[in-house]
Amino acid sequence: FGRLASGLKRSSDNLASSITSVFTKRKLDAAMLDELEDVLIQADLGVDTAMAITETLRRDRFDKDVTDEDVRAVLAAEVEKVLAPVATPLAIDAGKRPFVILMIGVNGSGKTTTIGKLAQKLTAEGKSVMLAAGDTFRAAAIEQLQVWGQRTGAPVIAKPAGADASGLAFDAVTQAKAEGRDVLIIDTAGRLQNRDELMNELEKVIRVIKKVEPEAPHATLLTLDATTGQNALKQVEIFGQRAGVTGLVMTKLDGTARGGILVAIAQKFGLPVHFIGVGEGVADLEPFEASDFAKAIAG
Ligand code: GDP
């Protein structure tokens, strides 16, 4: 909780000082509620959550004395209400060998880093993990995954840059199956400059994976960079339509002022949130906890 609270300090400081500036008077009136609603929307929490919070205050506290602390308590409670249903651990079905995780997201969103962190976590649990360098578009991405493989001891299936991503995925699933690996995590390309081409490639990768393992991928995780704010909503929509996202990982929640976007995403899509990234290090991946997050964001 300490890491998350300090990571979200910029989000909560922003909110807290804005809330304090709204509550210069003491008795709650319509103008204050209006201003508060604006503050909450600007904090990326989403219109629905912002309205729910102001409605709760209107109902319970109108024309009564309120402090900014009272408001933060209502904020934390409402945020937790939205997040609790989506806070879901990633369940790895031991009956699936390999349990295939497809990692998707735009370039820079933290896919490769999250794969490394996840490989470390699963390896530490005693699972045998294999990685596939499916971002065949970028030599740097392949090398980066190989570094994570060395660091975590997970073998990496890779081909030279420019190779066909679906062919690589096919080989990786085949090999992971033959070796009886517990988990196979497949990296993918994330260039959004040519969205159609990217989505076609993703669909093809999924089709080819199914040729080896009809039920795979067993999890399709979308990484979202918290610092991109509202744009993350669009990414969930686009990847969800074409690749069938089963769960989310929100990265870079350390040191962003825009952590509130996770609340808007939860409200809009209701997709499971499995993990949050709170740093660049191998240990900086935490299971997502609704109440910790709510407290951290309310300050
Ligand atoms: P990819 O292009 O989606 O594979 O993204 P990368 O995994 O290469 O990450 C892009 C950059 O973000 C790298 O510099 C990572 O070290 C950094 N990064 C990833 N996750 C986090 C995080 O949770 N916190 C911070 N501060 N940086 C992160």
Short mmCIF file of C-alpha atoms and ligand atoms in Angstrom, two decimals:
data_model
loop_
_atom_site.label_atom_id
_atom_site.label_comp_id
_atom_site.label_asym_id
_atom_site.label_seq_id
_atom_site.Cartn_x
_atom_site.Cartn_y
_atom_site.Cartn_z
CA PHE A 1 0.00 0.00 0.00
CA GLY A 2 2.93 2.36 0.71
CA ARG A 3 4.28 2.16 -2.83
CA LEU A 4 0.87 2.75 -4.37
CA ALA A 5 0.02 5.62 -2.03
CA SER A 6 3.29 7.38 -2.82
CA GLY A 7 2.92 6.54 -6.51
CA LEU A 8 -0.52 8.06 -6.68
CA LYS A 9 0.52 11.04 -4.59
CA ARG A 10 0.38 13.36 -7.60
CA SER A 11 -3.13 12.16 -8.44
CA SER A 12 -4.36 12.56 -4.88
CA ASP A 13 -2.49 15.84 -4.22
CA ASN A 14 -4.12 17.30 -7.29
CA LEU A 15 -7.54 16.17 -6.17
CA ALA A 16 -7.07 17.06 -2.53
CA SER A 17 -5.97 20.62 -3.20
CA SER A 18 -8.80 21.10 -5.68
CA ILE A 19 -11.29 19.72 -3.17
CA THR A 20 -9.91 21.96 -0.46
CA SER A 21 -10.26 24.99 -2.71
CA VAL A 22 -13.92 24.14 -3.33
CA PHE A 23 -14.67 23.80 0.37
CA THR A 24 -13.66 27.24 1.50
CA LYS A 25 -17.17 27.79 2.83
CA ARG A 26 -18.60 25.31 5.27
CA LYS A 27 -22.24 24.72 4.44
CA LEU A 28 -22.65 22.55 1.38
CA ASP A 29 -24.51 24.41 -1.38
CA ALA A 30 -25.31 23.82 -5.04
CA ALA A 31 -22.37 25.88 -6.30
CA MET A 32 -19.91 23.84 -4.26
CA LEU A 33 -21.37 20.60 -5.57
CA ASP A 34 -21.12 21.88 -9.10
CA GLU A 35 -17.51 22.87 -8.64
CA LEU A 36 -16.70 19.55 -7.02
CA GLU A 37 -18.22 17.70 -9.94
CA ASP A 38 -15.90 19.62 -12.29
CA VAL A 39 -12.87 18.81 -10.16
CA LEU A 40 -13.71 15.11 -10.19
CA ILE A 41 -14.28 15.03 -13.94
CA GLN A 42 -10.97 16.84 -14.50
CA ALA A 43 -9.30 14.17 -12.38
CA ASP A 44 -10.34 11.67 -15.10
CA LEU A 45 -12.71 9.78 -12.78
CA GLY A 46 -15.46 9.85 -15.39
CA VAL A 47 -18.80 11.63 -15.41
CA ASP A 48 -20.77 8.77 -13.83
CA THR A 49 -18.52 8.43 -10.82
CA ALA A 50 -18.24 12.21 -10.42
CA MET A 51 -22.03 12.49 -10.41
CA ALA A 52 -22.44 9.57 -8.00
CA ILE A 53 -20.11 11.26 -5.54
CA THR A 54 -21.83 14.65 -5.72
CA GLU A 55 -25.25 12.99 -5.52
CA THR A 56 -24.27 11.15 -2.34
CA LEU A 57 -23.10 14.42 -0.81
CA ARG A 58 -26.22 16.27 -1.95
CA ARG A 59 -28.45 13.63 -0.43
CA ASP A 60 -26.64 13.27 2.87
CA ARG A 61 -25.01 16.62 3.54
CA PHE A 62 -26.82 19.42 1.71
CA ASP A 63 -26.92 22.67 3.74
CA LYS A 64 -24.89 20.97 6.44
CA ASP A 65 -21.32 21.58 7.51
CA VAL A 66 -18.82 19.61 5.44
CA THR A 67 -15.05 19.53 5.50
CA ASP A 68 -12.74 18.47 2.71
CA GLU A 69 -12.00 15.38 4.78
CA ASP A 70 -15.68 14.41 4.68
CA VAL A 71 -15.60 14.78 0.92
CA ARG A 72 -12.48 12.68 0.57
CA ALA A 73 -14.13 9.92 2.61
CA VAL A 74 -17.15 9.91 0.28
CA LEU A 75 -14.79 9.96 -2.70
CA ALA A 76 -12.85 6.94 -1.40
CA ALA A 77 -16.08 5.03 -0.70
CA GLU A 78 -17.56 5.72 -4.14
CA VAL A 79 -14.32 4.87 -5.95
CA GLU A 80 -14.06 1.62 -4.03
CA LYS A 81 -17.65 0.79 -4.96
CA VAL A 82 -16.75 1.11 -8.65
CA LEU A 83 -13.45 -0.75 -8.41
CA ALA A 84 -14.34 -3.63 -6.08
CA PRO A 85 -16.23 -5.63 -8.75
CA VAL A 86 -13.33 -5.45 -11.23
CA ALA A 87 -10.46 -6.17 -8.84
CA THR A 88 -9.83 -9.78 -9.83
CA PRO A 89 -6.66 -11.84 -9.44
CA LEU A 90 -5.35 -13.44 -12.62
CA ALA A 91 -6.39 -17.07 -12.27
CA ILE A 92 -3.99 -19.47 -13.98
CA ASP A 93 -5.73 -22.74 -14.66
CA ALA A 94 -3.19 -25.46 -13.89
CA GLY A 95 -5.23 -27.81 -16.07
CA LYS A 96 -4.15 -25.88 -19.16
CA ARG A 97 -0.60 -26.69 -20.18
CA PRO A 98 0.47 -24.30 -21.30
CA PHE A 99 -1.81 -21.61 -19.94
CA VAL A 100 -1.39 -19.11 -22.78
CA ILE A 101 -1.34 -15.39 -21.97
CA LEU A 102 -1.43 -12.96 -24.88
CA MET A 103 -0.11 -9.54 -23.92
CA ILE A 104 -1.44 -6.67 -26.02
CA GLY A 105 -1.29 -2.87 -25.90
CA VAL A 106 0.16 0.09 -27.73
CA ASN A 107 3.93 0.61 -27.91
CA GLY A 108 5.28 2.11 -24.73
CA SER A 109 2.33 1.03 -22.60
CA GLY A 110 4.52 -1.40 -20.66
CA LYS A 111 3.80 -4.75 -22.34
CA THR A 112 7.32 -6.11 -22.36
CA THR A 113 8.12 -4.87 -18.86
CA THR A 114 4.88 -6.36 -17.53
CA ILE A 115 5.72 -9.69 -19.18
CA GLY A 116 9.09 -9.65 -17.39
CA LYS A 117 7.52 -8.83 -14.04
CA LEU A 118 4.84 -11.47 -14.51
CA ALA A 119 7.40 -14.09 -15.54
CA GLN A 120 9.29 -13.35 -12.35
CA LYS A 121 6.16 -13.64 -10.20
CA LEU A 122 5.04 -16.92 -11.78
CA THR A 123 8.53 -18.41 -11.70
CA ALA A 124 8.73 -17.55 -8.00
CA GLU A 125 5.47 -19.48 -7.52
CA GLY A 126 7.23 -22.51 -8.95
CA LYS A 127 5.64 -22.40 -12.41
CA SER A 128 7.66 -23.09 -15.50
CA VAL A 129 7.29 -20.11 -17.78
CA MET A 130 8.15 -19.59 -21.44
CA LEU A 131 8.14 -16.26 -23.28
CA ALA A 132 7.55 -15.52 -26.96
CA ALA A 133 8.97 -12.38 -28.56
CA GLY A 134 5.91 -11.72 -30.71
CA ASP A 135 6.66 -8.05 -31.34
CA THR A 136 8.62 -9.14 -34.40
CA PHE A 137 8.35 -5.63 -35.80
CA ARG A 138 10.95 -4.08 -33.50
CA ALA A 139 14.42 -5.54 -32.93
CA ALA A 140 14.62 -3.60 -29.66
CA ALA A 141 11.47 -5.29 -28.35
CA ILE A 142 12.91 -8.73 -29.11
CA GLU A 143 16.18 -7.89 -27.34
CA GLN A 144 14.32 -6.40 -24.39
CA LEU A 145 12.31 -9.58 -23.94
CA GLN A 146 15.47 -11.65 -24.15
CA VAL A 147 16.97 -9.59 -21.34
CA TRP A 148 13.87 -10.30 -19.23
CA GLY A 149 14.22 -13.96 -20.10
CA GLN A 150 17.81 -14.00 -18.80
CA ARG A 151 16.81 -12.09 -15.71
CA THR A 152 13.95 -14.43 -14.81
CA GLY A 153 15.33 -17.68 -16.19
CA ALA A 154 12.43 -18.11 -18.61
CA PRO A 155 13.37 -19.37 -22.08
CA VAL A 156 12.45 -16.97 -24.90
CA ILE A 157 11.21 -18.08 -28.29
CA ALA A 158 12.34 -15.47 -30.80
CA LYS A 159 13.01 -14.94 -34.48
CA PRO A 160 14.87 -12.13 -36.22
CA ALA A 161 13.02 -8.83 -36.59
CA GLY A 162 10.65 -8.83 -39.53
CA ALA A 163 9.57 -12.46 -39.07
CA ASP A 164 5.90 -13.34 -39.22
CA ALA A 165 4.35 -12.89 -35.76
CA SER A 166 1.73 -15.59 -36.21
CA GLY A 167 4.36 -18.12 -37.29
CA LEU A 168 6.31 -17.30 -34.15
CA ALA A 169 3.21 -17.70 -31.99
CA PHE A 170 2.51 -21.07 -33.62
CA ASP A 171 6.04 -22.28 -32.88
CA ALA A 172 5.91 -20.99 -29.32
CA VAL A 173 2.63 -22.68 -28.42
CA THR A 174 3.79 -25.91 -30.07
CA GLN A 175 7.07 -25.90 -28.17
CA ALA A 176 5.54 -24.87 -24.82
CA LYS A 177 3.06 -27.72 -25.21
CA ALA A 178 5.74 -30.24 -26.14
CA GLU A 179 7.83 -29.21 -23.13
CA GLY A 180 4.85 -29.25 -20.77
CA ARG A 181 5.32 -25.62 -19.71
CA ASP A 182 2.85 -24.24 -17.19
CA VAL A 183 2.60 -20.79 -18.72
CA LEU A 184 3.43 -19.24 -22.08
CA ILE A 185 3.36 -15.44 -22.30
CA ILE A 186 3.28 -14.02 -25.83
CA ASP A 187 4.36 -10.45 -26.54
CA THR A 188 2.77 -8.63 -29.50
CA ALA A 189 3.37 -5.56 -31.62
CA GLY A 190 1.74 -2.32 -30.57
CA ARG A 191 2.28 0.15 -33.37
CA LEU A 192 -0.86 2.18 -33.55
CA GLN A 193 0.21 4.22 -36.59
CA ASN A 194 -1.36 1.57 -38.77
CA ARG A 195 -4.24 0.40 -36.65
CA ASP A 196 -5.90 -1.86 -39.21
CA GLU A 197 -2.70 -3.67 -40.02
CA LEU A 198 -2.00 -4.15 -36.32
CA MET A 199 -5.47 -5.48 -35.58
CA ASN A 200 -5.38 -7.83 -38.57
CA GLU A 201 -2.06 -9.17 -37.36
CA LEU A 202 -3.45 -9.66 -33.84
CA GLU A 203 -6.46 -11.53 -35.17
CA LYS A 204 -4.18 -13.73 -37.23
CA VAL A 205 -1.96 -14.47 -34.23
CA ILE A 206 -5.04 -15.52 -32.25
CA ARG A 207 -6.32 -17.71 -35.09
CA VAL A 208 -2.98 -19.46 -35.38
CA ILE A 209 -2.66 -20.00 -31.61
CA LYS A 210 -6.05 -21.73 -31.75
CA LYS A 211 -4.77 -24.15 -34.37
CA VAL A 212 -2.49 -25.61 -31.71
CA GLU A 213 -4.65 -24.96 -28.62
CA PRO A 214 -8.31 -24.33 -29.49
CA GLU A 215 -9.13 -22.72 -26.12
CA ALA A 216 -6.07 -20.46 -26.13
CA PRO A 217 -5.27 -17.69 -25.52
CA HIS A 218 -6.62 -18.37 -22.04
CA ALA A 219 -6.03 -14.78 -21.02
CA THR A 220 -5.64 -11.72 -23.24
CA LEU A 221 -4.24 -8.93 -21.12
CA LEU A 222 -4.25 -5.31 -22.23
CA THR A 223 -1.60 -3.03 -20.74
CA LEU A 224 -2.63 0.59 -20.31
CA ASP A 225 -0.29 3.45 -19.48
CA ALA A 226 -1.95 5.45 -16.70
CA THR A 227 -0.20 8.62 -17.81
CA THR A 228 -2.08 8.71 -21.11
CA GLY A 229 -5.32 9.66 -19.33
CA GLN A 230 -8.49 9.72 -21.41
CA ASN A 231 -6.79 8.04 -24.38
CA ALA A 232 -6.76 4.78 -22.42
CA LEU A 233 -10.55 4.56 -22.79
CA LYS A 234 -10.19 4.51 -26.57
CA GLN A 235 -7.52 1.82 -26.38
CA VAL A 236 -9.74 -0.47 -24.32
CA GLU A 237 -12.50 0.00 -26.86
CA ILE A 238 -10.35 -0.70 -29.93
CA PHE A 239 -8.42 -3.68 -28.56
CA GLY A 240 -11.57 -5.04 -26.93
CA GLN A 241 -13.43 -5.12 -30.24
CA ARG A 242 -10.72 -6.87 -32.20
CA ALA A 243 -8.73 -8.98 -29.76
CA GLY A 244 -11.21 -9.89 -27.02
CA VAL A 245 -9.53 -8.43 -23.94
CA THR A 246 -10.09 -10.58 -20.83
CA GLY A 247 -8.27 -8.41 -18.31
CA LEU A 248 -6.33 -5.21 -17.75
CA VAL A 249 -2.99 -4.23 -16.32
CA MET A 250 -2.55 -0.53 -15.63
CA THR A 251 1.10 0.51 -15.68
CA LYS A 252 3.00 3.61 -14.52
CA LEU A 253 0.75 4.33 -11.58
CA ASP A 254 3.87 5.54 -9.82
CA GLY A 255 4.13 9.28 -10.12
CA THR A 256 1.19 10.08 -12.38
CA ALA A 257 -1.47 12.71 -11.76
CA ARG A 258 -3.90 10.79 -13.94
CA GLY A 259 -4.54 7.59 -11.98
CA GLY A 260 -8.24 8.45 -11.82
CA ILE A 261 -8.69 7.13 -15.36
CA LEU A 262 -8.77 3.58 -13.99
CA VAL A 263 -12.06 4.44 -12.27
CA ALA A 264 -13.60 5.68 -15.52
CA ILE A 265 -12.39 2.53 -17.32
CA ALA A 266 -13.83 0.26 -14.63
CA GLN A 267 -17.13 2.11 -14.77
CA LYS A 268 -17.38 2.00 -18.54
CA PHE A 269 -16.11 -1.49 -19.38
CA GLY A 270 -16.34 -3.55 -16.18
CA LEU A 271 -13.31 -5.58 -17.31
CA PRO A 272 -11.26 -7.38 -14.65
CA VAL A 273 -8.20 -5.43 -13.49
CA HIS A 274 -5.53 -7.92 -12.48
CA PHE A 275 -2.37 -5.95 -11.77
CA ILE A 276 -0.94 -2.48 -11.51
CA GLY A 277 2.58 -1.42 -12.42
CA VAL A 278 4.23 0.86 -9.88
CA GLY A 279 7.76 1.13 -11.25
CA GLU A 280 10.26 -0.17 -13.78
CA GLY A 281 11.78 -2.84 -11.54
CA VAL A 282 11.02 -6.56 -11.64
CA ALA A 283 9.13 -6.44 -8.33
CA ASP A 284 7.02 -3.43 -9.30
CA LEU A 285 3.87 -5.32 -10.26
CA GLU A 286 1.15 -5.54 -7.63
CA PRO A 287 -2.18 -7.36 -7.57
CA PHE A 288 -4.91 -4.76 -7.96
CA GLU A 289 -6.70 -3.96 -4.67
CA ALA A 290 -9.79 -1.75 -4.84
CA SER A 291 -9.71 -0.32 -1.34
CA ASP A 292 -5.98 0.46 -1.41
CA PHE A 293 -6.39 2.22 -4.71
CA ALA A 294 -9.45 4.17 -3.52
CA LYS A 295 -7.67 5.32 -0.38
CA ALA A 296 -4.55 6.24 -2.33
CA ILE A 297 -6.45 8.33 -4.84
CA ALA A 298 -8.56 10.14 -2.23
CA GLY A 299 -5.37 11.08 -0.36
P1 GDP B 1 5.96 -1.83 -24.56
O1 GDP B 1 6.41 -1.01 -25.75
O2 GDP B 1 4.48 -1.83 -24.41
O3 GDP B 1 6.54 -3.20 -24.53
O4 GDP B 1 6.48 -1.02 -23.27
P2 GDP B 1 7.79 -1.29 -22.39
O5 GDP B 1 7.59 -2.48 -21.54
O6 GDP B 1 8.99 -1.25 -23.24
O7 GDP B 1 7.74 -0.02 -21.44
C1 GDP B 1 7.93 1.30 -21.93
C2 GDP B 1 8.66 2.11 -20.86
O8 GDP B 1 7.83 2.26 -19.70
C3 GDP B 1 9.95 1.47 -20.38
O9 GDP B 1 10.90 2.49 -20.17
C4 GDP B 1 9.56 0.84 -19.04
O10 GDP B 1 10.64 0.74 -18.15
C5 GDP B 1 8.51 1.81 -18.55
N1 GDP B 1 7.53 1.19 -17.64
C6 GDP B 1 6.79 0.07 -17.82
N2 GDP B 1 5.98 -0.16 -16.76
C7 GDP B 1 6.21 0.85 -15.87
C8 GDP B 1 5.67 1.21 -14.57
O11 GDP B 1 4.80 0.55 -14.00
N3 GDP B 1 6.17 2.35 -14.00
C9 GDP B 1 7.14 3.11 -14.60
N4 GDP B 1 7.54 4.21 -13.97
N5 GDP B 1 7.64 2.82 -15.81
C10 GDP B 1 7.19 1.70 -16.43
#
